[in-house]
Amino acid sequence: MDSAFFKNMFKGDRVLWSIYGVMLIISVIVMFSASSALAYKSGDYNAPALRHMLFLGGAVIISTICARINRKAILSLGYAFLSVAVVSLIYTSFMGGGVEENNASRWLEIFGIRFQPSELAKLGLVVVLSYFLSVWQTEDGVPDRCLKWSFGITGLVCLAIFKENFSTAAILFAVVFVLHFVGQARLKTLGKILGGIVALVGLVLFLSYVAGKFDVEVPGLPRAETWVSRVSRHFDRIERKGSDSYVVTDDTRQIDYATMAIANSDGWGVGPGNSVMRDHIPYAYADFIYAVLVEEYGLLGGLIVLFLYLSFFYRSVMVACNCGYMFGALFCIGLSLMILVQAFAHIMVCVGIFPVTGQPLPFISHGGTSILMMSIYVGLIQNVASWEAKPAGEPAKA
């Protein structure tokens, strides 16, 4: 196969494809070690990693298809994903139709296929709002009256996600907020919106804390007690860390064993496949895979992965800057920022900076919906990279 074949197959920016490919290779290597718990359940050591490889192969195919679809079809794709996500979120969060796992109903199962509606919502909302922001542009930026619609839609989607998945709702809102900043919304208006949201979330957490003290469930928020307890355990753990009386409990063993895994690396790593803590960390193959990676490949391995995410974001911003259409530039920045923020959230949990959130590491963690959707992100960003220059006089929108 010559270079012409690969150039035709992988349409878009070569550097982005290379970074994406390297991260998928890292995923395969780390999964052979981190999936020991899954291997034990299946009775076959290689089966989980091999299934993961097959899924990654399918994700690559999906990303190449998304890189080649018609530019105008991207908005339709965004509307479709957002519509399905909203209906699914209402069904899972408010009608009790979700599949419960880890005390959360975040999954929906149709014909034996399980997926998280929130993942569809993230893509759909970023694409649709990017289009709205592009068509609402005036000489003075985006009018305040338009923000009522965009943040109204965002609020409804985040509210549906918030009930079962606080961290995902927070990440989505943060990305949308930055998207409005990039889309030239007024800073004063954005400041008022941010202040209102922070006050509202603070009130909910305070009520959750008070309700927990009196052993009362917050109406409509079954996981409020979980949020408060995680934050409380996080700060309590920091206070007790290093003391002779510190004891690993069922409530803290996830982050405690993740911290032990990182410490066990001694900075250099114990070597591929030699992780000790992978059998002790719950969901080591998903929520704490970065800890296993650092334990085996040391500080250098952890920094390389961090560098790859930063490079992917930087290159995506360059693609956005070279795009003559504001719609493409906005959703390119939005999707790449979603990847970066989620990666940082995962990493900061593993190193003990954030309370446990359950966010997978993009492209690397085990998880069908997440890997598939992140690969679609890559395909759409590559789609923007291959757009032709905007004709003179044409408005900067799709």
PDB file of C-alpha atoms in Angstrom, residues 18 37 43 49 51 58 66 121 165 172 212 237 248 250 262 268 309 334 341 345 365 369:
ATOM      1  CA  SER A  18      -0.972  10.279  13.790  1.00  0.00           C
ATOM      2  CA  ALA A  37     -10.490  -8.157  36.109  1.00  0.00           C
ATOM      3  CA  GLY A  43     -11.736 -16.992  31.812  1.00  0.00           C
ATOM      4  CA  ALA A  49      -8.074  -6.868  24.983  1.00  0.00           C
ATOM      5  CA  ARG A  51     -12.482  -7.425  21.826  1.00  0.00           C
ATOM      6  CA  GLY A  58     -14.562  -0.253  14.072  1.00  0.00           C
ATOM      7  CA  CYS A  66     -17.153  11.009   9.325  1.00  0.00           C
ATOM      8  CA  ALA A 121     -25.897  14.805  23.821  1.00  0.00           C
ATOM      9  CA  ASN A 165     -24.046  12.214  36.106  1.00  0.00           C
ATOM     10  CA  LEU A 172     -20.540  19.781  28.963  1.00  0.00           C
ATOM     11  CA  GLY A 212     -27.354  13.987  54.152  1.00  0.00           C
ATOM     12  CA  ARG A 237      -8.623  11.855  52.738  1.00  0.00           C
ATOM     13  CA  VAL A 248      -8.103   2.092  53.271  1.00  0.00           C
ATOM     14  CA  ASP A 250     -14.415   0.466  50.727  1.00  0.00           C
ATOM     15  CA  ILE A 262       1.341   5.784  40.861  1.00  0.00           C
ATOM     16  CA  TRP A 268      10.374   4.903  36.263  1.00  0.00           C
ATOM     17  CA  TYR A 309      -3.823  15.353  24.420  1.00  0.00           C
ATOM     18  CA  GLY A 334     -15.729  22.561  20.947  1.00  0.00           C
ATOM     19  CA  VAL A 341     -11.275  18.580  29.464  1.00  0.00           C
ATOM     20  CA  ALA A 345     -10.689  15.352  34.592  1.00  0.00           C
ATOM     21  CA  SER A 365     -10.131   3.618  28.491  1.00  0.00           C
ATOM     22  CA  THR A 369     -19.941   4.569  23.697  1.00  0.00           C
TER      23      THR A 369
END
